[in-house]
Amino acid sequence: MKYHVFYRLQTEIPEVFTVPHQAFFSLPSKEGYSPVVAADRRGRFVFGGCSAGLDDPQPVGGLYVAELDGSVTELDRGIYQSNSHCFTPDGRTLYAADSFVTSIFAYDYDVDTGRIANKRLFANTADLGGCPDGSAVDADGMV
């Protein structure tokens, strides 16, 4: 059986967090998955799906959370390339980009449940001549 493996290193003893390969490919996005992962304050991993078809990209990707028990829940859908996942210092806002549409979105994030609400456009980088990739938030909350 194939597994996607995440390493949780911010504990006294590093843990290996595995999610069955089939869990990813039973989700609506069957094209590909972003290597960008953000950990929330409870240890869940937020990751995204993306369109693998560069010739004809489609909004088949999504935004997902891998729970501590290994289950995976879809948070959002209709994304071309989910990227740049990061949290504010208090963990209550999740930023996630769709690189194909050159936009970073902000979501209200419920730290207790790992669910999102209130999706809104945070920034569009089209006029800057690039796409969002590899975002981070500093201690002051600046992206």
PDB file of C-alpha atoms in Angstrom:
ATOM      1  CA  MET A   1       0.000   0.000   0.000  1.00  0.00           C
ATOM      2  CA  LYS A   2       1.318   3.470  -0.906  1.00  0.00           C
ATOM      3  CA  TYR A   3       1.355   6.242   1.695  1.00  0.00           C
ATOM      4  CA  HIS A   4       1.968   9.954   1.675  1.00  0.00           C
ATOM      5  CA  VAL A   5       4.282  10.576   4.585  1.00  0.00           C
ATOM      6  CA  PHE A   6       4.519  13.751   6.636  1.00  0.00           C
ATOM      7  CA  TYR A   7       7.033  14.205   9.446  1.00  0.00           C
ATOM      8  CA  ARG A   8       5.944  16.050  12.573  1.00  0.00           C
ATOM      9  CA  LEU A   9       9.200  17.411  13.992  1.00  0.00           C
ATOM     10  CA  GLN A  10       8.050  19.968  16.572  1.00  0.00           C
ATOM     11  CA  THR A  11       7.733  17.410  19.341  1.00  0.00           C
ATOM     12  CA  GLU A  12      10.294  15.937  21.706  1.00  0.00           C
ATOM     13  CA  ILE A  13      10.400  12.772  19.631  1.00  0.00           C
ATOM     14  CA  PRO A  14       9.812  13.177  15.870  1.00  0.00           C
ATOM     15  CA  GLU A  15       6.662  11.388  14.718  1.00  0.00           C
ATOM     16  CA  VAL A  16       5.797  10.013  11.308  1.00  0.00           C
ATOM     17  CA  PHE A  17       2.314  10.964  10.128  1.00  0.00           C
ATOM     18  CA  THR A  18       1.079   8.781   7.269  1.00  0.00           C
ATOM     19  CA  VAL A  19      -2.014   9.144   5.149  1.00  0.00           C
ATOM     20  CA  PRO A  20      -3.036   6.242   2.880  1.00  0.00           C
ATOM     21  CA  HIS A  21      -2.356   6.974  -0.791  1.00  0.00           C
ATOM     22  CA  GLN A  22      -5.924   5.937  -1.644  1.00  0.00           C
ATOM     23  CA  ALA A  23      -7.301   8.662   0.647  1.00  0.00           C
ATOM     24  CA  PHE A  24      -5.806  11.309  -1.628  1.00  0.00           C
ATOM     25  CA  PHE A  25      -7.043   9.780  -4.843  1.00  0.00           C
ATOM     26  CA  SER A  26     -10.553   9.144  -3.575  1.00  0.00           C
ATOM     27  CA  LEU A  27     -10.944  12.920  -3.321  1.00  0.00           C
ATOM     28  CA  PRO A  28     -12.556  14.917  -6.171  1.00  0.00           C
ATOM     29  CA  SER A  29      -9.194  16.213  -7.451  1.00  0.00           C
ATOM     30  CA  LYS A  30      -7.497  13.340  -9.251  1.00  0.00           C
ATOM     31  CA  GLU A  31      -4.968  15.398 -11.169  1.00  0.00           C
ATOM     32  CA  GLY A  32      -2.112  16.029  -8.748  1.00  0.00           C
ATOM     33  CA  TYR A  33      -1.235  17.387  -5.341  1.00  0.00           C
ATOM     34  CA  SER A  34       0.809  20.357  -4.279  1.00  0.00           C
ATOM     35  CA  PRO A  35       3.953  19.626  -2.270  1.00  0.00           C
ATOM     36  CA  VAL A  36       3.171  22.700  -0.145  1.00  0.00           C
ATOM     37  CA  VAL A  37       1.937  21.756   3.321  1.00  0.00           C
ATOM     38  CA  ALA A  38       1.136  23.992   6.300  1.00  0.00           C
ATOM     39  CA  ALA A  39       0.660  22.674   9.821  1.00  0.00           C
ATOM     40  CA  ASP A  40      -2.000  24.234  12.024  1.00  0.00           C
ATOM     41  CA  ARG A  41      -1.694  24.787  15.791  1.00  0.00           C
ATOM     42  CA  ARG A  42      -3.254  21.379  16.521  1.00  0.00           C
ATOM     43  CA  GLY A  43      -0.904  19.444  14.236  1.00  0.00           C
ATOM     44  CA  ARG A  44      -3.210  18.989  11.235  1.00  0.00           C
ATOM     45  CA  PHE A  45      -1.719  19.405   7.775  1.00  0.00           C
ATOM     46  CA  VAL A  46      -3.348  21.662   5.168  1.00  0.00           C
ATOM     47  CA  PHE A  47      -2.438  20.865   1.568  1.00  0.00           C
ATOM     48  CA  GLY A  48      -3.849  21.394  -1.887  1.00  0.00           C
ATOM     49  CA  GLY A  49      -4.661  19.714  -5.161  1.00  0.00           C
ATOM     50  CA  CYS A  50      -3.867  21.045  -8.586  1.00  0.00           C
ATOM     51  CA  SER A  51      -4.457  20.516 -12.277  1.00  0.00           C
ATOM     52  CA  ALA A  52      -1.629  18.537 -13.855  1.00  0.00           C
ATOM     53  CA  GLY A  53      -2.675  19.566 -17.364  1.00  0.00           C
ATOM     54  CA  LEU A  54      -0.507  22.582 -18.191  1.00  0.00           C
ATOM     55  CA  ASP A  55      -1.776  22.630 -21.795  1.00  0.00           C
ATOM     56  CA  ASP A  56      -5.392  22.864 -20.678  1.00  0.00           C
ATOM     57  CA  PRO A  57      -5.518  23.543 -16.921  1.00  0.00           C
ATOM     58  CA  GLN A  58      -8.841  22.954 -15.221  1.00  0.00           C
ATOM     59  CA  PRO A  59     -10.117  23.998 -11.773  1.00  0.00           C
ATOM     60  CA  VAL A  60     -10.126  20.418 -10.492  1.00  0.00           C
ATOM     61  CA  GLY A  61      -7.963  21.004  -7.428  1.00  0.00           C
ATOM     62  CA  GLY A  62      -9.011  21.592  -3.873  1.00  0.00           C
ATOM     63  CA  LEU A  63      -7.823  22.565  -0.442  1.00  0.00           C
ATOM     64  CA  TYR A  64      -7.685  19.741   2.111  1.00  0.00           C
ATOM     65  CA  VAL A  65      -6.850  19.082   5.739  1.00  0.00           C
ATOM     66  CA  ALA A  66      -5.238  15.854   6.928  1.00  0.00           C
ATOM     67  CA  GLU A  67      -6.554  15.139  10.399  1.00  0.00           C
ATOM     68  CA  LEU A  68      -4.495  13.597  13.199  1.00  0.00           C
ATOM     69  CA  ASP A  69      -6.292  10.280  12.698  1.00  0.00           C
ATOM     70  CA  GLY A  70      -5.171  10.171   9.036  1.00  0.00           C
ATOM     71  CA  SER A  71      -8.542  11.096   7.535  1.00  0.00           C
ATOM     72  CA  VAL A  72      -8.662  13.788   4.864  1.00  0.00           C
ATOM     73  CA  THR A  73     -11.379  16.433   4.572  1.00  0.00           C
ATOM     74  CA  GLU A  74     -11.992  18.752   1.625  1.00  0.00           C
ATOM     75  CA  LEU A  75     -12.087  22.411   2.681  1.00  0.00           C
ATOM     76  CA  ASP A  76     -12.499  24.119  -0.709  1.00  0.00           C
ATOM     77  CA  ARG A  77     -12.733  23.145  -4.385  1.00  0.00           C
ATOM     78  CA  GLY A  78     -12.521  24.651  -7.866  1.00  0.00           C
ATOM     79  CA  ILE A  79      -8.818  25.489  -7.602  1.00  0.00           C
ATOM     80  CA  TYR A  80      -6.362  25.291 -10.507  1.00  0.00           C
ATOM     81  CA  GLN A  81      -3.140  25.079  -8.478  1.00  0.00           C
ATOM     82  CA  SER A  82      -3.315  25.257  -4.698  1.00  0.00           C
ATOM     83  CA  ASN A  83      -0.116  26.788  -3.369  1.00  0.00           C
ATOM     84  CA  SER A  84       1.467  29.004  -0.683  1.00  0.00           C
ATOM     85  CA  HIS A  85      -0.423  27.704   2.346  1.00  0.00           C
ATOM     86  CA  CYS A  86       0.410  29.569   5.560  1.00  0.00           C
ATOM     87  CA  PHE A  87      -1.215  30.711   8.805  1.00  0.00           C
ATOM     88  CA  THR A  88      -1.224  33.942  10.765  1.00  0.00           C
ATOM     89  CA  PRO A  89       0.619  33.775  14.109  1.00  0.00           C
ATOM     90  CA  ASP A  90      -2.645  33.224  16.024  1.00  0.00           C
ATOM     91  CA  GLY A  91      -3.649  30.441  13.596  1.00  0.00           C
ATOM     92  CA  ARG A  92      -7.037  32.016  12.877  1.00  0.00           C
ATOM     93  CA  THR A  93      -6.400  33.013   9.251  1.00  0.00           C
ATOM     94  CA  LEU A  94      -5.245  30.636   6.531  1.00  0.00           C
ATOM     95  CA  TYR A  95      -3.729  32.032   3.357  1.00  0.00           C
ATOM     96  CA  ALA A  96      -3.823  29.837   0.266  1.00  0.00           C
ATOM     97  CA  ALA A  97      -3.029  30.796  -3.302  1.00  0.00           C
ATOM     98  CA  ASP A  98      -4.323  29.647  -6.640  1.00  0.00           C
ATOM     99  CA  SER A  99      -1.187  30.230  -8.681  1.00  0.00           C
ATOM    100  CA  PHE A 100      -2.886  29.860 -12.085  1.00  0.00           C
ATOM    101  CA  VAL A 101      -5.202  32.788 -11.330  1.00  0.00           C
ATOM    102  CA  THR A 102      -2.389  34.753  -9.619  1.00  0.00           C
ATOM    103  CA  SER A 103      -4.400  35.195  -6.436  1.00  0.00           C
ATOM    104  CA  ILE A 104      -3.916  34.653  -2.727  1.00  0.00           C
ATOM    105  CA  PHE A 105      -7.070  34.046  -0.723  1.00  0.00           C
ATOM    106  CA  ALA A 106      -7.613  34.444   3.005  1.00  0.00           C
ATOM    107  CA  TYR A 107      -9.954  32.175   4.960  1.00  0.00           C
ATOM    108  CA  ASP A 108     -11.137  32.371   8.532  1.00  0.00           C
ATOM    109  CA  TYR A 109      -9.736  29.199  10.118  1.00  0.00           C
ATOM    110  CA  ASP A 110     -11.269  27.488  13.127  1.00  0.00           C
ATOM    111  CA  VAL A 111      -8.308  26.125  15.081  1.00  0.00           C
ATOM    112  CA  ASP A 112     -10.531  23.773  17.101  1.00  0.00           C
ATOM    113  CA  THR A 113     -12.262  22.099  14.145  1.00  0.00           C
ATOM    114  CA  GLY A 114      -9.808  22.640  11.269  1.00  0.00           C
ATOM    115  CA  ARG A 115     -12.546  24.128   9.077  1.00  0.00           C
ATOM    116  CA  ILE A 116     -12.593  27.310   6.993  1.00  0.00           C
ATOM    117  CA  ALA A 117     -15.130  30.067   6.337  1.00  0.00           C
ATOM    118  CA  ASN A 118     -15.357  33.499   4.740  1.00  0.00           C
ATOM    119  CA  LYS A 119     -13.091  33.049   1.691  1.00  0.00           C
ATOM    120  CA  ARG A 120     -11.929  36.407   0.379  1.00  0.00           C
ATOM    121  CA  LEU A 121      -9.322  37.767  -2.033  1.00  0.00           C
ATOM    122  CA  PHE A 122      -6.219  38.870  -0.138  1.00  0.00           C
ATOM    123  CA  ALA A 123      -3.982  39.806  -3.090  1.00  0.00           C
ATOM    124  CA  ASN A 124      -3.718  39.434  -6.846  1.00  0.00           C
ATOM    125  CA  THR A 125      -0.217  39.391  -8.308  1.00  0.00           C
ATOM    126  CA  ALA A 126      -1.105  39.679 -12.020  1.00  0.00           C
ATOM    127  CA  ASP A 127       0.130  43.286 -12.276  1.00  0.00           C
ATOM    128  CA  LEU A 128       3.406  42.303 -10.606  1.00  0.00           C
ATOM    129  CA  GLY A 129       4.305  39.887 -13.400  1.00  0.00           C
ATOM    130  CA  GLY A 130       4.389  36.721 -11.334  1.00  0.00           C
ATOM    131  CA  CYS A 131       2.338  34.199  -9.452  1.00  0.00           C
ATOM    132  CA  PRO A 132       2.198  33.467  -5.726  1.00  0.00           C
ATOM    133  CA  ASP A 133       4.489  30.629  -4.711  1.00  0.00           C
ATOM    134  CA  GLY A 134       6.044  29.810  -1.353  1.00  0.00           C
ATOM    135  CA  SER A 135       4.397  32.337   0.961  1.00  0.00           C
ATOM    136  CA  ALA A 136       5.141  32.650   4.656  1.00  0.00           C
ATOM    137  CA  VAL A 137       3.847  34.804   7.509  1.00  0.00           C
ATOM    138  CA  ASP A 138       6.260  36.557   9.873  1.00  0.00           C
ATOM    139  CA  ALA A 139       5.831  37.107  13.631  1.00  0.00           C
ATOM    140  CA  ASP A 140       4.066  40.423  12.946  1.00  0.00           C
ATOM    141  CA  GLY A 141       1.488  38.704  10.723  1.00  0.00           C
ATOM    142  CA  MET A 142       2.867  40.085   7.459  1.00  0.00           C
ATOM    143  CA  VAL A 143       2.632  37.810   4.402  1.00  0.00           C
TER     144      VAL A 143
END
